[in-house]
Short mmCIF file of C-alpha atoms and ligand atoms in Angstrom, two decimals:
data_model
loop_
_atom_site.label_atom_id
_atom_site.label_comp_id
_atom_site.label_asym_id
_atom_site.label_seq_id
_atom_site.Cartn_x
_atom_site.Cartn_y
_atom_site.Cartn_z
CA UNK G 1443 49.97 137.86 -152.59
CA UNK G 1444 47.98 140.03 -150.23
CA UNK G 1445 44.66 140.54 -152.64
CA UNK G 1446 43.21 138.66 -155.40
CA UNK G 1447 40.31 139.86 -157.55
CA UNK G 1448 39.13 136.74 -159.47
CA UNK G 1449 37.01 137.04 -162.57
CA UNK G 1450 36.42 140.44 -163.02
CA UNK G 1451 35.20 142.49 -166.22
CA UNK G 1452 38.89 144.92 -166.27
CA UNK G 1453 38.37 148.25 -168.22
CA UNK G 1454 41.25 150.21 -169.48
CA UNK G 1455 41.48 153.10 -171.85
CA UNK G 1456 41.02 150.54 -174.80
CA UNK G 1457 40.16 147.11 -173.78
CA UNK G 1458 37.42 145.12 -171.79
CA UNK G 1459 37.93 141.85 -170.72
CA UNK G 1460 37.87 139.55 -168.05
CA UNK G 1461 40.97 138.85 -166.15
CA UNK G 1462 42.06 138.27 -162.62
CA UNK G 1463 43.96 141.57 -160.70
CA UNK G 1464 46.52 140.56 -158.23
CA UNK G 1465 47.96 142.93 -155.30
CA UNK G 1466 51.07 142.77 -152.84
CA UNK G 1467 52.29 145.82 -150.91
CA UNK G 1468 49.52 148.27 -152.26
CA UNK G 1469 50.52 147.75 -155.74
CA UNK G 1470 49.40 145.63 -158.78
CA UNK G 1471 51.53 143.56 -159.01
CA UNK G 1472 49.50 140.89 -161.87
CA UNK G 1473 46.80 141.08 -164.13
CA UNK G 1474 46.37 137.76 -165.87
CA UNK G 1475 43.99 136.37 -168.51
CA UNK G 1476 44.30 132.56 -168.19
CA UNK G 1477 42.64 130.88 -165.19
CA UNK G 1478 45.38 130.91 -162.62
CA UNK G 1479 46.40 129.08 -159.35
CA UNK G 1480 47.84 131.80 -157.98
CA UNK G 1481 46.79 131.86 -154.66
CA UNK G 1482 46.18 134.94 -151.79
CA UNK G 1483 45.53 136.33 -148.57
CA UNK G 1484 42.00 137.92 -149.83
CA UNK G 1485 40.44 136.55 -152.71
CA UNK G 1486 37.38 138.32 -154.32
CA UNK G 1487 35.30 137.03 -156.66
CA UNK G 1488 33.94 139.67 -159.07
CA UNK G 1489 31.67 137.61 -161.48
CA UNK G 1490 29.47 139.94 -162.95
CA UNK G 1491 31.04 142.86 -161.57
CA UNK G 1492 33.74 145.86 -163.77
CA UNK G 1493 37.14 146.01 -162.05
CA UNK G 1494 37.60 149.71 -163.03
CA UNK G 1495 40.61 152.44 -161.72
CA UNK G 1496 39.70 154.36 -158.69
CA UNK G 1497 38.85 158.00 -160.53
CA UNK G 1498 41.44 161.39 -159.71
CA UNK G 1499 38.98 164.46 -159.06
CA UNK G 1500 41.28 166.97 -160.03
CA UNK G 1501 39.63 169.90 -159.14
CA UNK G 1502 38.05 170.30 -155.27
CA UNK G 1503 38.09 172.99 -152.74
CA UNK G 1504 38.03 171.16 -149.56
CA UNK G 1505 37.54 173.35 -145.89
CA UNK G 1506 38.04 176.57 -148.43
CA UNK G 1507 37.47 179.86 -147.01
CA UNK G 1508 35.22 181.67 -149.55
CA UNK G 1509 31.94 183.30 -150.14
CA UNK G 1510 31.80 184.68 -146.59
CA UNK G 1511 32.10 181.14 -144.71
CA UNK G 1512 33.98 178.02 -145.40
CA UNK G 1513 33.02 175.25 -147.67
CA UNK G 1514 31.36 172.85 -145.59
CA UNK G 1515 33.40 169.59 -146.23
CA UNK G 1516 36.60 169.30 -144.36
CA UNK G 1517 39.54 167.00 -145.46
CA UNK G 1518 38.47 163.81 -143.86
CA UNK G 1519 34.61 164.16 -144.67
CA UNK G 1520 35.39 165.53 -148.22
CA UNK G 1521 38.21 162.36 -148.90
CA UNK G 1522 35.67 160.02 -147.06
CA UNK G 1523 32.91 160.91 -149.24
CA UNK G 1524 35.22 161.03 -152.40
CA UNK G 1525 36.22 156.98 -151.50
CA UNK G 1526 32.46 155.73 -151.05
CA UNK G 1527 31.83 157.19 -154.77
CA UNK G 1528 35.11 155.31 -155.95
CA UNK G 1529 37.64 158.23 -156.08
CA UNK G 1530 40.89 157.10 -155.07
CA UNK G 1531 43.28 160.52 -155.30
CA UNK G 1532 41.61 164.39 -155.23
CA UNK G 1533 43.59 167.22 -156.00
CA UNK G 1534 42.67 170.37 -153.61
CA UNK G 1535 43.20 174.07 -154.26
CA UNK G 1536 45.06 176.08 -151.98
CA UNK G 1537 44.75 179.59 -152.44
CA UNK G 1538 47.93 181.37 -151.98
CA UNK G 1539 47.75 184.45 -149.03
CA UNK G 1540 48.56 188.00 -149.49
CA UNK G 1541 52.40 188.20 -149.13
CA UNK G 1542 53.09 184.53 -148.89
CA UNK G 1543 55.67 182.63 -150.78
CA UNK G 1544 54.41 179.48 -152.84
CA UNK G 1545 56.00 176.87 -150.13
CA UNK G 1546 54.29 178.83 -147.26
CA UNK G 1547 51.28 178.15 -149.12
CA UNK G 1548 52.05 174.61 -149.75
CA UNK G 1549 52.51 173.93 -145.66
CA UNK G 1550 49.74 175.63 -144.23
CA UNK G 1551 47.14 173.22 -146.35
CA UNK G 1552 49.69 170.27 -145.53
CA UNK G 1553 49.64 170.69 -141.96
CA UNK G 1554 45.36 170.73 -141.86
CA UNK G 1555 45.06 168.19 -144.65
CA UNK G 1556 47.21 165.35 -144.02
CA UNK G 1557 45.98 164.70 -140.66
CA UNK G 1558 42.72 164.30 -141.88
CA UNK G 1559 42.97 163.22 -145.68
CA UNK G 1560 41.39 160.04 -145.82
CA UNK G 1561 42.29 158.90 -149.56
CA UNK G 1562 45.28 160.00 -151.36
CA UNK G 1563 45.75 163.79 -152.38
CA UNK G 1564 47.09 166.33 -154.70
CA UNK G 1565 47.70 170.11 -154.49
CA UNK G 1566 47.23 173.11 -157.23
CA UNK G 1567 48.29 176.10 -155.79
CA UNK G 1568 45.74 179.13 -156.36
CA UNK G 1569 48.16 182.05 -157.26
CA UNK G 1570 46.84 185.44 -156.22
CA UNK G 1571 50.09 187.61 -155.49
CA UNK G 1572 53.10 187.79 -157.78
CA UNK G 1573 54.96 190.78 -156.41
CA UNK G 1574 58.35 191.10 -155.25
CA UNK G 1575 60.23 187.37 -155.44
CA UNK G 1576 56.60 185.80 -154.89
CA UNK G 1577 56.59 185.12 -158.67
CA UNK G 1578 59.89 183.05 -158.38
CA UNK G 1579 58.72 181.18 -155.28
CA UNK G 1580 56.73 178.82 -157.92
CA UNK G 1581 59.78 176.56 -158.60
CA UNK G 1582 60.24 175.94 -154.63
CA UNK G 1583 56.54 174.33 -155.17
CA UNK G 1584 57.34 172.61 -158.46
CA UNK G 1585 60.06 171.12 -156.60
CA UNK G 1586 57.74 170.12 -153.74
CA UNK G 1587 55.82 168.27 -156.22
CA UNK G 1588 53.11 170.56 -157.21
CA UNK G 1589 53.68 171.64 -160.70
CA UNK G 1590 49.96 172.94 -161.27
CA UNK G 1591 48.73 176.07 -161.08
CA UNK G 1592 45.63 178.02 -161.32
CA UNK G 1593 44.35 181.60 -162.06
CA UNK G 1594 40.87 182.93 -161.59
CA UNK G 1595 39.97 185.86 -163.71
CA UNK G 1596 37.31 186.20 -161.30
CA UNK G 1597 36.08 186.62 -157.57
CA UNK G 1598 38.00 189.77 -155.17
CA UNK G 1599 40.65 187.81 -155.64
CA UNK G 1600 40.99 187.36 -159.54
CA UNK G 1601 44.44 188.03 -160.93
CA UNK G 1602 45.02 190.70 -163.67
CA UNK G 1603 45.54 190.28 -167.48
CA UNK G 1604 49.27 190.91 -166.95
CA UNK G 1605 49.19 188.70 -163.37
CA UNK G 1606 48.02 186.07 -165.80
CA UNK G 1607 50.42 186.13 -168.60
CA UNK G 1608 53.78 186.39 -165.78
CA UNK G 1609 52.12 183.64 -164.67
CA UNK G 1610 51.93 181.73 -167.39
CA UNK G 1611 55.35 182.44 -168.93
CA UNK G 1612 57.21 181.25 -164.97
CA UNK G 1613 55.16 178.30 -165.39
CA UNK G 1614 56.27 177.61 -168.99
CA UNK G 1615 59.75 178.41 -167.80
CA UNK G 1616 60.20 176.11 -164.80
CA UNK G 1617 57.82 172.95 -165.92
CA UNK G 1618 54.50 173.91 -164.77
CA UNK G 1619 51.06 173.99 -166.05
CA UNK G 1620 48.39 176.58 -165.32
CA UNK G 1621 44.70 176.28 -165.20
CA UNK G 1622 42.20 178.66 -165.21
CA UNK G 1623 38.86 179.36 -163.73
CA UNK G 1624 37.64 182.06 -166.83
CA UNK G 1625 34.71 184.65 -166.84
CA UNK G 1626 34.98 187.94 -167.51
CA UNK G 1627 35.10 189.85 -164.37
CA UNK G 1628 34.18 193.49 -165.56
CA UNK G 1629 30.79 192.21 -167.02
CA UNK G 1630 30.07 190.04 -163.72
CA UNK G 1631 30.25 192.93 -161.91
CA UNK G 1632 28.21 194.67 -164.21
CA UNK G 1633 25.43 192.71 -164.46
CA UNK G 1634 25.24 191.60 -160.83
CA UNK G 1635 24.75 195.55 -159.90
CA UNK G 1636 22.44 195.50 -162.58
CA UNK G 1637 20.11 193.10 -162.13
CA UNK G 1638 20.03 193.90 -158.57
CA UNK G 1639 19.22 197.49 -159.16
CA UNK G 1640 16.01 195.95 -161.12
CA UNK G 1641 15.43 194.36 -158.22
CA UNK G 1642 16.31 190.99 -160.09
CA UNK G 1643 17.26 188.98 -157.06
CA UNK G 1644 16.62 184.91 -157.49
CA UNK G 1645 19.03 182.23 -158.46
CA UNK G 1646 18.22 182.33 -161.80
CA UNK G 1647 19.29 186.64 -162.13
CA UNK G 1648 22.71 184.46 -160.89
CA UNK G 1649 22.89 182.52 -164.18
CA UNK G 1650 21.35 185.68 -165.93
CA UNK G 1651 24.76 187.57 -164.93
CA UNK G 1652 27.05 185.10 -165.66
CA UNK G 1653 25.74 184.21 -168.97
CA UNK G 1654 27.37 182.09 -172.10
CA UNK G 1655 29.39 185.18 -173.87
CA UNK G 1656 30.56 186.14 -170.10
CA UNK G 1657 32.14 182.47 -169.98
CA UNK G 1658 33.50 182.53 -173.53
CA UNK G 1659 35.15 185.68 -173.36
CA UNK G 1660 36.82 184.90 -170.86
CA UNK G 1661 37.85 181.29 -172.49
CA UNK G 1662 38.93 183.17 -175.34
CA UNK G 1663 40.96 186.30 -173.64
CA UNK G 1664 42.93 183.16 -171.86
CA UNK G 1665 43.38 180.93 -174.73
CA UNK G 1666 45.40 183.95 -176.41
CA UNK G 1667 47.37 184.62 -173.58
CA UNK G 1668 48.51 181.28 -173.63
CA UNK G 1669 48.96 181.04 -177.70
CA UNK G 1670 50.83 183.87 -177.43
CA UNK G 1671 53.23 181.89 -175.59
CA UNK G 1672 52.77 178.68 -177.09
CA UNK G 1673 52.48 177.93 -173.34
CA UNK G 1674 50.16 174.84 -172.40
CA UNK G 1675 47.12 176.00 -170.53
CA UNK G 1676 43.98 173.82 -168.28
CA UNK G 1677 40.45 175.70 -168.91
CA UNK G 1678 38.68 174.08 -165.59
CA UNK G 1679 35.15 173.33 -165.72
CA UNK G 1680 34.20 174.62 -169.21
CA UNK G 1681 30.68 175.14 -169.14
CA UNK G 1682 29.48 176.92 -172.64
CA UNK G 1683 29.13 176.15 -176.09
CA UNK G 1684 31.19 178.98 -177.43
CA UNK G 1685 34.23 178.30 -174.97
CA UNK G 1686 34.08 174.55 -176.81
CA UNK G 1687 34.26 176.05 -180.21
CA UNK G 1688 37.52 178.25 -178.72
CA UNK G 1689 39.20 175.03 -177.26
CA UNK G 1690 38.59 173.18 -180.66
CA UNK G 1691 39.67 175.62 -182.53
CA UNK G 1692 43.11 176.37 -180.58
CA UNK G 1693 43.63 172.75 -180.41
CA UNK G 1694 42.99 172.12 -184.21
CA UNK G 1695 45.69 174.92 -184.84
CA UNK G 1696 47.99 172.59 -182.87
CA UNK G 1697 48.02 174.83 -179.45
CA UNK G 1698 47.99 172.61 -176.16
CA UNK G 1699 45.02 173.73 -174.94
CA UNK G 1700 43.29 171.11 -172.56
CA UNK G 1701 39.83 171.34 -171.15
CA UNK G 1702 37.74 170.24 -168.08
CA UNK G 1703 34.02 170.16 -167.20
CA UNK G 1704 31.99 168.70 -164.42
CA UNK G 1705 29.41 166.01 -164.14
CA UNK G 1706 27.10 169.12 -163.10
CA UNK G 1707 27.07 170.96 -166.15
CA UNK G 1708 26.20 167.67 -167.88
CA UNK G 1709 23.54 166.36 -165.79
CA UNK G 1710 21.69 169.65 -165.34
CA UNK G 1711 20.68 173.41 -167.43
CA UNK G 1712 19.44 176.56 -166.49
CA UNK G 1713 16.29 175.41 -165.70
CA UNK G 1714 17.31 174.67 -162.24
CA UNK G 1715 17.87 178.03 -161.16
CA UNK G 1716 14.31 178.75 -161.91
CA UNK G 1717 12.94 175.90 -159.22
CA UNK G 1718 12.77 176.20 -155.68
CA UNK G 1719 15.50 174.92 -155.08
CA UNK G 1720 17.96 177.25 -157.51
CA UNK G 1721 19.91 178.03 -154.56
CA UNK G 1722 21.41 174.78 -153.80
CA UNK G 1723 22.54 174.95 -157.75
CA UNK G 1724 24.66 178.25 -157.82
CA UNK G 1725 27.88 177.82 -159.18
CA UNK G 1726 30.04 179.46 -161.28
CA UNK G 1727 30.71 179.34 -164.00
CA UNK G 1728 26.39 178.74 -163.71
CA UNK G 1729 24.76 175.93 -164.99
CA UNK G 1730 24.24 177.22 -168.92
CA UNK G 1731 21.12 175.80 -171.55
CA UNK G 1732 20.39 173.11 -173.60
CA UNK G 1733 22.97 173.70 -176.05
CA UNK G 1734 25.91 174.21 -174.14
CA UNK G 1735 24.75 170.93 -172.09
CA UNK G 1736 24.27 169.05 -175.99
CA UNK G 1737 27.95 170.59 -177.27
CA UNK G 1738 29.75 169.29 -173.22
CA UNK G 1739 28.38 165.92 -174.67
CA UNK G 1740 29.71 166.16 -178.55
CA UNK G 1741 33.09 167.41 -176.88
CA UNK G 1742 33.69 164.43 -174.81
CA UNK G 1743 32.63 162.06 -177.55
CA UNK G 1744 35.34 163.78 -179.89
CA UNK G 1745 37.79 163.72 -177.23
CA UNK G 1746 37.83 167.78 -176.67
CA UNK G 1747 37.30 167.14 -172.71
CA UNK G 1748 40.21 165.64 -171.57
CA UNK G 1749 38.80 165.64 -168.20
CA UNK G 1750 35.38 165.17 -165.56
CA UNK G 1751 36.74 166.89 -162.17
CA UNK G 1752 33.94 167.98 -160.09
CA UNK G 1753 34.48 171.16 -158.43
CA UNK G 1754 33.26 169.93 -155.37
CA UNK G 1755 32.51 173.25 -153.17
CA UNK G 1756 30.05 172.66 -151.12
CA UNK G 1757 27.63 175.13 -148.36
CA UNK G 1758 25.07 174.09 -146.25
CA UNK G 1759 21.43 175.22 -146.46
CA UNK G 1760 21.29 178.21 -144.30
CA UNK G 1761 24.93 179.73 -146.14
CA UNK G 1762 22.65 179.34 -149.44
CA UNK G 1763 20.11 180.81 -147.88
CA UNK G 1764 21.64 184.08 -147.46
CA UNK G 1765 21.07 184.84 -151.02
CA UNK G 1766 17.30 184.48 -150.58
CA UNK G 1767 16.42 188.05 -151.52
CA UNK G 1768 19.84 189.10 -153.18
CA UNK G 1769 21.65 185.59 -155.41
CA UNK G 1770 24.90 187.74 -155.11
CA UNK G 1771 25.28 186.29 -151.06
CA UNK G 1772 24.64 182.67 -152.20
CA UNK G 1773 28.13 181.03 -151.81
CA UNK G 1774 29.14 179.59 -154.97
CA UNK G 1775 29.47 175.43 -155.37
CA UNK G 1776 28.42 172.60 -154.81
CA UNK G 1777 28.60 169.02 -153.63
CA UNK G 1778 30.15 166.09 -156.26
CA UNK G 1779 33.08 164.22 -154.99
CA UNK G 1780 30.89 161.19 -154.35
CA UNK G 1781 28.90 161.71 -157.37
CA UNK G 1782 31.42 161.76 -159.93
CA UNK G 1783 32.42 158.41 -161.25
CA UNK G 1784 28.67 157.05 -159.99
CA UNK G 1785 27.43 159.36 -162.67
CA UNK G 1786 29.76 159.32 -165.51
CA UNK G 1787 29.30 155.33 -164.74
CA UNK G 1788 25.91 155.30 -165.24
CA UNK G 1789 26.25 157.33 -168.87
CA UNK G 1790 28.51 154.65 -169.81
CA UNK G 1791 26.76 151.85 -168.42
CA UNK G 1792 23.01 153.20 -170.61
CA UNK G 1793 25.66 153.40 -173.61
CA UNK G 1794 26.08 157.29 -173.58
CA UNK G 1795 29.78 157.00 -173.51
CA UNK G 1796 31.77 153.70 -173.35
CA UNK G 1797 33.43 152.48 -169.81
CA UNK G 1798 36.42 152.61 -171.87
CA UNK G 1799 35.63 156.67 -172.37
CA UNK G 1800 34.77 157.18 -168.49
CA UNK G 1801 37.91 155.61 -167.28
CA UNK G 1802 40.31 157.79 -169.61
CA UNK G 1803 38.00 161.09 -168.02
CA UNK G 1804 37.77 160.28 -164.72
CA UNK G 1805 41.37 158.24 -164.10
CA UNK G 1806 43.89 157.87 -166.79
CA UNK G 1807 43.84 161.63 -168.33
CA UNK G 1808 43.79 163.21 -164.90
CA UNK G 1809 46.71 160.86 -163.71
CA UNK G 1810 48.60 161.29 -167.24
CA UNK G 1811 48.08 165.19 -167.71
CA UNK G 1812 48.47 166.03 -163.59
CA UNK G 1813 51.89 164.12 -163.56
CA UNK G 1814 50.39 161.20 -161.37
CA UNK G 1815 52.46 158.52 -162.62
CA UNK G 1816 51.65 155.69 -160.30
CA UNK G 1817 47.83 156.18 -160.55
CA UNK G 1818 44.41 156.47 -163.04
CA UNK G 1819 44.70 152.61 -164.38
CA UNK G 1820 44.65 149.24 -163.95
CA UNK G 1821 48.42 148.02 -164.75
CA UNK G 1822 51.38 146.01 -163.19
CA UNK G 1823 53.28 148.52 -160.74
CA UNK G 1824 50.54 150.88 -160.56
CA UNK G 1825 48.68 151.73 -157.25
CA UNK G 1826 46.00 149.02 -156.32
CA UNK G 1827 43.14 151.94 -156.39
CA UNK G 1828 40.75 149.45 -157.84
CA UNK G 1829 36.67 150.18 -157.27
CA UNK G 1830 34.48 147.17 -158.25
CA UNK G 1831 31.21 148.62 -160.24
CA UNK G 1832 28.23 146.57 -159.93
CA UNK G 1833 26.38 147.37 -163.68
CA UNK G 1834 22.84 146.00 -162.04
CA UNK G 1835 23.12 147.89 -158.64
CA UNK G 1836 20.27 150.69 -158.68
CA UNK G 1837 20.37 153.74 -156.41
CA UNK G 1838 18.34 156.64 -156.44
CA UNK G 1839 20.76 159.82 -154.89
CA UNK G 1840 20.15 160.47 -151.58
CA UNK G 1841 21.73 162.82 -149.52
CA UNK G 1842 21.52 160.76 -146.58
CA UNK G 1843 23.09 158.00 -148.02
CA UNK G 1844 26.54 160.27 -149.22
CA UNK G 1845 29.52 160.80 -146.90
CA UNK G 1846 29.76 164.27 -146.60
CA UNK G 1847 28.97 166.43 -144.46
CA UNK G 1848 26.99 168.85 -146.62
CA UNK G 1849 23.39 168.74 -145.24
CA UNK G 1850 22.01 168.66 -149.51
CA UNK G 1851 23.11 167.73 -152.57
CA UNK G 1852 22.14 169.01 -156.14
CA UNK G 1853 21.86 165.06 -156.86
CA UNK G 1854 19.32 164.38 -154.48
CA UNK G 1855 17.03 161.89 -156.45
CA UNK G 1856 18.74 161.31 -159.12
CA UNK G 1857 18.34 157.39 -160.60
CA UNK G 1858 21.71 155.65 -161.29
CA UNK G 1859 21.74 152.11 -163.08
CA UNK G 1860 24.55 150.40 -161.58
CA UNK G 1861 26.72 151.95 -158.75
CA UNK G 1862 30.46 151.49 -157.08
CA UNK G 1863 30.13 148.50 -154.58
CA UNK G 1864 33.92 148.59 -152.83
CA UNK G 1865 36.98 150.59 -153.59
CA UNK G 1866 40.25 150.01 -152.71
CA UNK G 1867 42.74 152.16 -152.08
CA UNK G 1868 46.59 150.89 -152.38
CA UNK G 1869 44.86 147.35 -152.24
CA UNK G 1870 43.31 148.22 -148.80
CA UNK G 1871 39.64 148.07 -148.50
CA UNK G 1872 37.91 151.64 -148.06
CA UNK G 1873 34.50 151.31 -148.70
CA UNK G 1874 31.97 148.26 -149.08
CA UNK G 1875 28.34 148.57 -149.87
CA UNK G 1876 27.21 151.86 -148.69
CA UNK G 1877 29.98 151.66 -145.98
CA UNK G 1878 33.31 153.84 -145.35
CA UNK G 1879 35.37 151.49 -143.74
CA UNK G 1880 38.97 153.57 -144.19
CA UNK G 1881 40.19 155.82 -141.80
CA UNK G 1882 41.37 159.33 -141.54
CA UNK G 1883 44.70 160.17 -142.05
CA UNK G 1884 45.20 157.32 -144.15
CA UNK G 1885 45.53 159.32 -147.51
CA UNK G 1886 49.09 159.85 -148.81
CA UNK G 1887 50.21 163.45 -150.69
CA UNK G 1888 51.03 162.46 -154.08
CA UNK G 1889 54.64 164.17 -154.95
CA UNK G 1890 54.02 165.58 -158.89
CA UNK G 1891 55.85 166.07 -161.76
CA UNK G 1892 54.74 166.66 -165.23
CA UNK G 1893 58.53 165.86 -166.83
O1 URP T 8 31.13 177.97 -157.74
C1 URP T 8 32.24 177.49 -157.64
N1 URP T 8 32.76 176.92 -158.68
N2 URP T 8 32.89 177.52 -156.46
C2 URP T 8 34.20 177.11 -156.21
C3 URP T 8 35.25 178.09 -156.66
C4 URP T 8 35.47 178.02 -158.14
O2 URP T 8 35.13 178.94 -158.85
O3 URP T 8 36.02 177.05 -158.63
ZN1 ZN T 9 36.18 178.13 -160.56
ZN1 ZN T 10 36.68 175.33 -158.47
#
C-alpha cells in the first residue's frame, strides 16, 4: 500500500466515524474500522483530525477574457490556490467563439489549461452561437466528455429567449444538462443607464441595478423554459430570496430543477458595496440583503441547494479600480477557490450545518450531478482526493497567505475555526500546512458523462 491514513474522524454524506483510509495507485483502495496491521509506504496519523473528500468547485472562470481584461488567475495559480483550500477537481467555463464549433471550443481551453492545471479539471462549455450546424456540434463535446452546458441571459454576450430554449431541447436530446447564469438583461441595462444618468456611480448603484426582482425574473423566465420541456436545468449561483421560492416551487411540482450558490452570497449582504472597499465585492448576480442571505441558509438546510461552487473570477486592484467614478467598468467577480471548503468548514465545524451537509455541497453532489463518477467521497475505488481538516486550527484570511495570484480577496480578515491542513490529490501530497507542494501540469481532465 502506497498511503495509510491511521485514525482519522471519516465524513461521508451520512456517517462520522473513525476509521483508517488506505491508498495504492491514486485510488482508495480500503477504508477499515477495526484496528488493522495493514502496513504502508506513508503512514499518517490523523488523531484528532476529519479525513474529509477533496471538494469539486464546479463553477470557475480561470484566465477568462471578460470585463475589458482577463481574470487575473491563470490555470496553474487558480488550480494551485484551489488545492491549498482542499479542492481536489474545478470545473472551468469556456466560452464558445463567434463561429466556432463546440470541439473547437473544447481544444483551445485544453491546449492553455492542461499544461498548467495543477489539480484535476472539468469543462462546461459557455454556448453563445447556435447558428448554422453550431447547434449540433454539442454532441461532438458530449462525446468528449463535457456534457454541461451553460447560458447567460446576460453580459454582450447573453443568448436570446429562443437561443435558450434550442439550447435546452439539444441538450435534453443528446444527454446534456444546461446551467444558467439568470438576470434579466433588458432591466440591467436599464437601470445601469439610469443610475448613471443620476450620476449614481459607486459600487453600491451596482447592486442597486441588479436588484432581487432583476435576479428572480430571470430565475423564473428560465425555470419555464425548462418546465416547458420537462428538461433538467442548473440555476448557478442563486443569490435571492424570490429565485429560492421559484426553485422550491418547480421542484415541489416534481420538475428537475437544481440550484447553486456561492460561499459569497452567504458570508456577506449588500452592505459591502456601501464600504470602501465595495469595489473588490462586485459580482453579479450582486451580493443581495439580509433576507436573501437568511433564505440561501434555510435552502441548504432543506436540501434546495444542491451545490456551493464559487464562481471564482477574480481582477486585481487597479481593473476594479476603473469603476471608481462609473461601477459599470468594475469587472465583475471575485476571488474563492481557496476559500470555499475553508468556509463552508468552518459553518459546519460552529454547528451551522453538519460536516455531513458540507461534504454532500462541496464534493458528493457536484461529483454525482456533474457526472464525476470517480470523485466527491471517501469510498473503495474512488480517487484518493482526501484533505485532512484540523477542527482546532485558527486562521484569520489573509490575502497573503492564499495561492493566487489576485493581489485582494473579499475574505481578507475573515476568522475561520479550524482550517484544511494537507490535501491529497490521487493519494499524492499537494499541499501541507500553508504550503503548495504539487506541481503544474499535474492535474488530469476529467472525461464526463451524466448517463
Ligand atoms: O461576476 C461574476 N459572476 N463574474 C463571472 C462571470 C459570471 O457571471 O459568472
Ligand atoms: Zn454568472
Ligand atoms: Zn460565473
Amino acid at each position: 500500500m502506497d498511503l495509510l491514513i491511521r485514525n482519522g474522524m471519516l465524513v461521508t454524506t451520512s456517517e462520522t466515524f473513525v476509521a483508517d483510509i488506505g491508498v495504492e495507485k491514486g485510488k482508495i483502495v480500503s477504508i477499515t474500522r477495526e484496528i488493522n496491521d495493514q502496513k504502508a509506504e506513508m503512514e499518517i496519523d490523523a488523531t484528532g483530525k476529519y479525513v474529509l473528500p477533496g471538494a469539486l468547485d464546479v463553477h470557475t472562470h480561470l484566465q477568462m477574457p471578460f470585463g475589458g481584461t482577463i481574470s487575473s488567475d491563470g490555470y496553474f495559480s487558480g488550480t494551485r490556490a484551489a488545492l491549498c483550500g482542499g479542492t481536489t477537481t474545478v470545473f472551468d467555463f469556456i466560452l464558445q467563439n463567434f463561429d466556432e464549433p463546440m470541439l473547437d471550443a473544447f481544444k483551445r481551453r485544453n491546449a492553455l489549461c492542461e499544461p498548467e492545471a495543477a489539480c484535476d479539471y472539468a469543462f462546461h462549455i459557455a454556448v453563445k452561437d447556435i447558428h448554422g450546424s453550431l447547434l449540433d456540434t454539442m454532441e461532438d463535446a458530449v462525446k468528449a466528455g463535457i456534457p454541461t452546458f451553460k447560458v447567460f441571459m446576460v453580459y454582450d454576450f447573453g443568448v436570446t429567449d429562443g437561443t435558450f430554449y434550442q439550447v435546452l431541447k439539444k441538450a435534453q436530446d443528446i444527454g446534456a444538462r444546461i446551467s444558467v447564469h439568470a438576470e434579466n438583461n433588458d432591466m440591467v441595462n436599464f437601470l445601469v443607464k439610469k443610475y448613471l444618468s443620476e450620476g449614481k456611480t459607486s459600487a453600491y448603484d451596482h447592486y442597486l441595478s441588479r436588484p432581487e426582482f432583476v435576479e428572480a425574473e430571470a430565475d423564473h423566465r428560465a425555470i419555464q423554459w425548462a418546465k416547458s420541456l420537462n428538461a433538467p436545468l442548473y440555476i448557478v449561483h442563486l443569490a435571492c430570496k424570490e429565485g429560492v421560492e421559484e426553485v422550491t416551487k418547480a421542484r415541489a411540482e416534481g420538475y428537475e430543477i437544481y440550484a447553486e450558490t456561492c460561499p459569497q452570497y452567504l458570508a456577506f449582504t449588500n452592505e459591502v458595496y456601501k464600504g470602501p472597499n465595495g469595489r473588490a465585492f462586485v459580482c453579479s448576480p450582486p451580493i443581495k440583503g439580509k433576507e436573501s442571505q437568511e433564505a440561501l441558509w434555510d435552502a441548504i438546510r432543506r436540501g434546495t441547494i444542491d451545490t456551493i461552487a464559487t464562481d471564482h473570477c477574480p481582477f486585481n486592484s487597479f481593473e476594479k479600480d476603473w469603476g471608481k467614478d462609473d461601477f459599470s467598468k468594475i469587472p465583475n467577480g471575485c476571488a474563492g477557490i481557496e476559500n470555499m471548503y475553508p468556509y463552508m468548514l468552518n459553518a459546519a465545524n460552529v454547528g451551522k450545518i453538519s460536516f455531513n451537509k458540507a461534504v454532500e455541497l462541496c464534493a458528493s453532489n457536484p461529483a454525482k450531478l456533474f457526472g464525476c463518477k470517480q470523485k466527491g467521497s471517501l469510498a473503495v475505488g474512488k480517487d484518493a482526493d482526501i484533505v485532512l481538516y484540523d477542527p482546532k486550527k485558527a486562521v484569520t484570511i489573509t490575502n497573503e497567505e492564499m495561492h493566487s495570484d489576485c493581489d485582494h480577496t473579499i475574505w481578507e480578515g475573515i476568522p475561520l475555526t479550524g482550517y484544511p491542513v494537507a490535501t491529497y490529490l490521487r493519494g499524492q501530497l499537494v499541499y501541507q500546512d500553508g504550503k503548495f507542494l504539487g506541481k503544474k501540469g499535474m492535474g488530469h481532465f476529467i472525461s464526463r458523462s451524466l448517463q
